[in-house]
């Protein structure tokens, strides 16, 4: 009576092992990307910054990246929003309904 249950359990384990072996594991980068660094700081900062201001803040934290590179990265990524005066923030502000 137990033999069919054991065979079923063994078949399930074999299938689980085959499926697990077919998965591709992607490890996150050990160091955050420039976009991640910029987004994290802007999200916590609470105010828009110019690429130069953002460069200076990141440099004080040990992350060296040029203002021009930050500008290119932010222009290419949809999470960043540019305001007049070359000020950048992350996300879109919530619109108040009247």
mmCIF file of C-alpha atoms in Angstrom:
data_model
loop_
_atom_site.group_PDB
_atom_site.id
_atom_site.type_symbol
_atom_site.label_atom_id
_atom_site.label_comp_id
_atom_site.label_asym_id
_atom_site.label_seq_id
_atom_site.Cartn_x
_atom_site.Cartn_y
_atom_site.Cartn_z
ATOM 1 C CA UNK A 1 0.000 0.000 0.000
ATOM 2 C CA UNK A 2 2.833 2.391 0.786
ATOM 3 C CA UNK A 3 4.702 1.520 -2.404
ATOM 4 C CA UNK A 4 2.520 3.699 -4.728
ATOM 5 C CA UNK A 5 2.889 6.644 -2.335
ATOM 6 C CA UNK A 6 6.664 6.250 -2.240
ATOM 7 C CA UNK A 7 6.821 6.059 -6.023
ATOM 8 C CA UNK A 8 4.658 9.175 -6.314
ATOM 9 C CA UNK A 9 6.839 11.035 -3.805
ATOM 10 C CA UNK A 10 9.998 9.942 -5.637
ATOM 11 C CA UNK A 11 8.570 11.104 -8.979
ATOM 12 C CA UNK A 12 7.692 14.450 -7.414
ATOM 13 C CA UNK A 13 11.185 14.846 -5.976
ATOM 14 C CA UNK A 14 12.746 13.958 -9.330
ATOM 15 C CA UNK A 15 10.586 16.536 -11.108
ATOM 16 C CA UNK A 16 11.372 19.161 -8.455
ATOM 17 C CA UNK A 17 15.115 18.498 -8.795
ATOM 18 C CA UNK A 18 14.928 18.774 -12.602
ATOM 19 C CA UNK A 19 13.018 22.045 -12.415
ATOM 20 C CA UNK A 20 15.377 23.461 -9.777
ATOM 21 C CA UNK A 21 18.405 22.552 -11.869
ATOM 22 C CA UNK A 22 16.943 24.369 -14.870
ATOM 23 C CA UNK A 23 16.588 27.694 -13.040
ATOM 24 C CA UNK A 24 19.082 30.434 -13.804
ATOM 25 C CA UNK A 25 20.312 32.249 -10.712
ATOM 26 C CA UNK A 26 21.075 35.930 -11.198
ATOM 27 C CA UNK A 27 22.999 37.527 -8.380
ATOM 28 C CA UNK A 28 22.625 41.281 -7.863
ATOM 29 C CA UNK A 29 25.746 43.329 -8.510
ATOM 30 C CA UNK A 30 27.975 43.651 -5.469
ATOM 31 C CA UNK A 31 28.157 47.405 -5.995
ATOM 32 C CA UNK A 32 25.076 49.558 -6.772
ATOM 33 C CA UNK A 33 24.832 51.022 -10.273
ATOM 34 C CA UNK A 34 25.104 54.755 -10.872
ATOM 35 C CA UNK A 35 21.354 54.924 -11.452
ATOM 36 C CA UNK A 36 20.696 53.145 -8.161
ATOM 37 C CA UNK A 37 23.027 55.464 -6.267
ATOM 38 C CA UNK A 38 21.385 58.547 -7.777
ATOM 39 C CA UNK A 39 17.834 57.283 -7.241
ATOM 40 C CA UNK A 40 18.485 56.264 -3.644
ATOM 41 C CA UNK A 41 19.933 59.634 -2.734
ATOM 42 C CA UNK A 42 17.257 61.649 -4.538
ATOM 43 C CA UNK A 43 14.476 59.578 -2.959
ATOM 44 C CA UNK A 44 15.858 60.173 0.531
ATOM 45 C CA UNK A 45 16.866 63.782 -0.072
ATOM 46 C CA UNK A 46 13.324 64.977 -0.702
ATOM 47 C CA UNK A 47 14.291 67.777 -3.085
ATOM 48 C CA UNK A 48 15.480 68.004 -6.688
ATOM 49 C CA UNK A 49 19.197 68.431 -7.349
ATOM 50 C CA UNK A 50 21.308 69.377 -10.335
ATOM 51 C CA UNK A 51 23.672 66.702 -11.666
ATOM 52 C CA UNK A 52 26.570 68.725 -10.226
ATOM 53 C CA UNK A 53 25.018 68.816 -6.758
ATOM 54 C CA UNK A 54 24.271 65.116 -6.947
ATOM 55 C CA UNK A 55 27.852 64.412 -8.087
ATOM 56 C CA UNK A 56 29.215 66.328 -5.075
ATOM 57 C CA UNK A 57 26.966 64.517 -2.596
ATOM 58 C CA UNK A 58 27.832 61.108 -4.026
ATOM 59 C CA UNK A 59 31.556 61.973 -4.030
ATOM 60 C CA UNK A 60 31.376 62.795 -0.309
ATOM 61 C CA UNK A 61 30.032 59.263 0.166
ATOM 62 C CA UNK A 62 32.912 57.731 -1.837
ATOM 63 C CA UNK A 63 31.107 57.283 -5.177
ATOM 64 C CA UNK A 64 32.990 59.092 -7.936
ATOM 65 C CA UNK A 65 30.931 59.795 -11.055
ATOM 66 C CA UNK A 66 30.865 62.874 -13.289
ATOM 67 C CA UNK A 67 27.900 65.238 -13.506
ATOM 68 C CA UNK A 68 27.736 64.631 -17.273
ATOM 69 C CA UNK A 69 27.498 60.868 -16.725
ATOM 70 C CA UNK A 70 24.792 61.322 -14.085
ATOM 71 C CA UNK A 71 22.840 63.544 -16.497
ATOM 72 C CA UNK A 72 23.093 60.914 -19.265
ATOM 73 C CA UNK A 73 22.052 58.139 -16.897
ATOM 74 C CA UNK A 74 19.065 60.106 -15.598
ATOM 75 C CA UNK A 75 17.959 61.104 -19.107
ATOM 76 C CA UNK A 76 18.040 57.461 -20.185
ATOM 77 C CA UNK A 77 16.089 56.099 -17.213
ATOM 78 C CA UNK A 78 12.330 56.590 -16.894
ATOM 79 C CA UNK A 79 12.359 56.844 -13.088
ATOM 80 C CA UNK A 80 14.039 60.263 -13.155
ATOM 81 C CA UNK A 81 12.129 63.469 -13.767
ATOM 82 C CA UNK A 82 13.737 66.703 -14.949
ATOM 83 C CA UNK A 83 12.426 70.045 -13.734
ATOM 84 C CA UNK A 84 13.323 73.520 -14.999
ATOM 85 C CA UNK A 85 16.827 74.616 -14.092
ATOM 86 C CA UNK A 86 18.325 71.167 -14.817
ATOM 87 C CA UNK A 87 16.980 69.917 -11.481
ATOM 88 C CA UNK A 88 16.351 66.181 -11.215
ATOM 89 C CA UNK A 89 14.242 64.080 -8.912
ATOM 90 C CA UNK A 90 13.003 60.535 -8.876
ATOM 91 C CA UNK A 91 9.344 59.662 -9.442
ATOM 92 C CA UNK A 92 6.446 61.876 -10.359
ATOM 93 C CA UNK A 93 4.766 64.152 -7.815
ATOM 94 C CA UNK A 94 1.226 63.262 -6.759
ATOM 95 C CA UNK A 95 -1.350 65.563 -8.293
ATOM 96 C CA UNK A 96 -3.909 67.044 -5.947
ATOM 97 C CA UNK A 97 -7.493 66.903 -7.168
ATOM 98 C CA UNK A 98 -9.685 69.927 -6.579
#
